[in-house]
């Protein structure tokens, strides 16, 4: 599965709970947070995915999170 699809599947699975880029990277074993952030940025705005500053449902940190609404 392509990384893009894995990120999308993860966000969809958690929906409507938000997840931050750090947790996306950790869950998908991506080498860097930048990769996660790049992917979530590309997905934002499509398939009901939005990015905003909020509390991550996994690590409870206030960060830029992605979620599907
Ligand atoms: Zn998190």
Coordinates of N, CA and C and ligand atoms in Angstrom, one line a residue:
X1 N 0.8 -1.2 0.0 CA 0.0 0.0 0.0 C 0.9 1.3 0.0
X2 N 0.5 2.2 -0.8 CA 1.3 3.5 -0.9 C 1.1 4.2 0.4
X3 N 2.2 5.0 0.7 CA 2.2 5.7 2.0 C 0.9 6.6 2.1
X4 N 0.6 7.3 1.0 CA -0.5 8.2 0.9 C -1.8 7.5 1.3
X5 N -2.0 6.2 0.8 CA -3.2 5.5 1.1 C -3.2 5.0 2.6
X6 N -2.0 4.7 3.1 CA -1.9 4.3 4.5 C -2.3 5.4 5.4
X7 N -1.8 6.6 5.1 CA -2.1 7.8 5.9 C -3.6 8.1 5.8
X8 N -4.2 8.0 4.7 CA -5.6 8.2 4.5 C -6.4 7.1 5.3
X9 N -6.0 5.9 5.2 CA -6.7 4.8 5.9 C -6.7 5.0 7.4
X10 N -5.5 5.5 7.9 CA -5.3 5.7 9.3 C -6.3 6.8 9.8
X11 N -6.3 7.9 9.0 CA -7.2 9.1 9.4 C -8.6 8.6 9.3
X12 N -9.0 7.9 8.3 CA -10.4 7.4 8.2 C -10.8 6.5 9.4
X13 N -9.8 5.6 9.8 CA -10.1 4.7 10.9 C -10.4 5.4 12.2
X14 N -9.6 6.5 12.4 CA -9.8 7.3 13.6 C -11.0 8.3 13.6
X15 N -11.4 8.6 12.4 CA -12.5 9.5 12.2 C -13.7 9.4 13.2
X16 N -14.2 10.4 13.8 CA -13.8 11.8 13.6 C -12.7 12.3 14.6
X17 N -12.0 11.4 15.3 CA -11.0 11.9 16.2 C -9.7 12.4 15.4
X18 N -9.1 13.4 15.9 CA -8.0 14.0 15.2 C -6.6 13.3 15.5
X19 N -5.7 13.3 14.6 CA -4.4 12.7 14.9 C -3.3 13.7 14.4
X20 N -2.2 13.8 15.2 CA -1.2 14.8 14.8 C -0.2 14.1 13.9
X21 N 0.7 14.9 13.3 CA 1.7 14.3 12.4 C 2.7 13.4 13.1
X22 N 3.0 13.7 14.3 CA 3.9 12.8 15.0 C 3.4 11.4 15.2
X23 N 2.1 11.4 15.5 CA 1.4 10.1 15.7 C 1.2 9.4 14.4
X24 N 0.9 10.1 13.4 CA 0.8 9.5 12.0 C 2.2 8.8 11.7
X25 N 3.3 9.5 11.9 CA 4.6 9.0 11.6 C 4.9 7.8 12.4
X26 N 4.5 7.8 13.7 CA 4.8 6.7 14.6 C 4.0 5.5 14.2
X27 N 2.7 5.7 14.0 CA 1.8 4.6 13.7 C 2.1 3.9 12.4
X28 N 2.6 4.7 11.4 CA 2.9 4.1 10.1 C 4.4 3.8 9.9
X29 N 5.2 4.0 11.0 CA 6.6 3.7 11.0 C 7.3 4.6 9.9
X30 N 6.9 5.8 9.7 CA 7.6 6.7 8.8 C 8.9 7.2 9.5
X31 N 10.0 7.3 8.7 CA 11.2 7.7 9.3 C 11.2 9.1 9.9
X32 N 10.4 10.0 9.4 CA 10.4 11.4 9.9 C 9.0 12.0 10.0
X33 N 8.8 12.9 10.9 CA 7.6 13.6 11.1 C 7.3 14.4 9.8
X34 N 8.3 14.9 9.2 CA 8.2 15.7 8.0 C 7.4 15.0 6.9
X35 N 7.7 13.7 6.8 CA 7.0 12.8 5.8 C 5.6 12.8 6.1
X36 N 5.2 12.6 7.4 CA 3.8 12.5 7.8 C 3.1 13.8 7.5
X37 N 3.8 14.9 7.8 CA 3.3 16.2 7.6 C 3.1 16.6 6.2
X38 N 4.0 16.1 5.3 CA 3.9 16.3 3.9 C 2.6 15.6 3.4
X39 N 2.4 14.4 3.8 CA 1.3 13.6 3.3 C 0.0 14.1 3.8
X40 N -0.1 14.5 5.1 CA -1.3 15.0 5.6 C -1.7 16.3 4.9
X41 N -0.7 17.1 4.6 CA -0.9 18.4 4.0 C -1.5 18.2 2.6
X42 N -1.0 17.1 1.9 CA -1.5 16.8 0.6 C -3.0 16.3 0.6
X43 N -3.3 15.6 1.7 CA -4.6 15.0 1.8 C -5.7 16.1 2.3
X44 N -5.2 17.1 3.0 CA -6.1 18.1 3.5 C -6.9 18.8 2.4
X45 N -8.2 18.9 2.7 CA -9.0 19.6 1.7 C -9.7 18.6 0.7
X46 N -9.3 17.3 0.8 CA -9.9 16.3 0.0 C -10.5 15.3 0.9
X47 N -11.5 14.6 0.5 CA -12.1 13.5 1.2 C -12.5 13.9 2.6
X48 N -12.9 15.1 2.8 CA -13.4 15.6 4.1 C -12.3 15.7 5.1
X49 N -11.0 15.7 4.7 CA -10.0 15.8 5.7 C -9.6 17.3 5.9
X50 N -9.5 17.7 7.2 CA -9.1 19.0 7.5 C -8.0 19.0 8.5
X51 N -7.2 20.1 8.4 CA -6.0 20.2 9.3 C -6.2 21.5 10.1
X52 N -6.0 21.4 11.4 CA -6.1 22.5 12.3 C -5.4 22.3 13.6
X53 N -5.2 23.3 14.4 CA -4.6 23.2 15.7 C -5.6 22.7 16.7
X54 N -5.3 21.5 17.3 CA -6.3 20.9 18.2 C -5.6 19.8 19.0
X55 N -6.3 19.2 19.9 CA -5.8 18.2 20.7 C -5.8 16.8 20.0
X56 N -4.6 16.2 19.9 CA -4.5 14.9 19.2 C -5.1 13.8 20.1
X57 N -5.9 12.9 19.5 CA -6.6 11.9 20.2 C -5.7 10.8 20.7
X58 N -4.5 10.8 20.2 CA -3.6 9.7 20.5 C -2.6 10.1 21.7
X59 N -1.9 11.3 21.5 CA -0.9 11.7 22.4 C -1.4 12.9 23.3
X60 N -2.6 13.4 23.0 CA -3.2 14.5 23.8 C -2.4 15.8 23.8
X61 N -1.5 15.9 22.8 CA -0.8 17.2 22.7 C -1.6 18.1 21.9
X62 N -1.4 19.4 22.1 CA -2.1 20.4 21.2 C -1.1 20.7 20.1
X63 N -1.5 20.2 18.9 CA -0.7 20.3 17.7 C -1.5 20.5 16.5
X64 N -0.8 20.6 15.4 CA -1.5 20.5 14.1 C -2.0 19.1 13.9
X65 N -3.3 18.9 13.8 CA -3.9 17.6 13.7 C -4.7 17.5 12.4
X66 N -4.9 16.3 11.9 CA -5.7 16.0 10.7 C -6.9 15.1 11.2
X67 N -8.0 15.4 10.6 CA -9.1 14.5 10.9 C -10.1 14.6 9.8
X68 N -10.9 13.5 9.7 CA -11.9 13.5 8.7 C -13.3 13.8 9.3
X69 N -14.0 14.7 8.7 CA -15.3 15.2 9.2 C -16.4 14.8 8.3
Ligands
LIG1 ZN1 -0.4 12.9 18.6

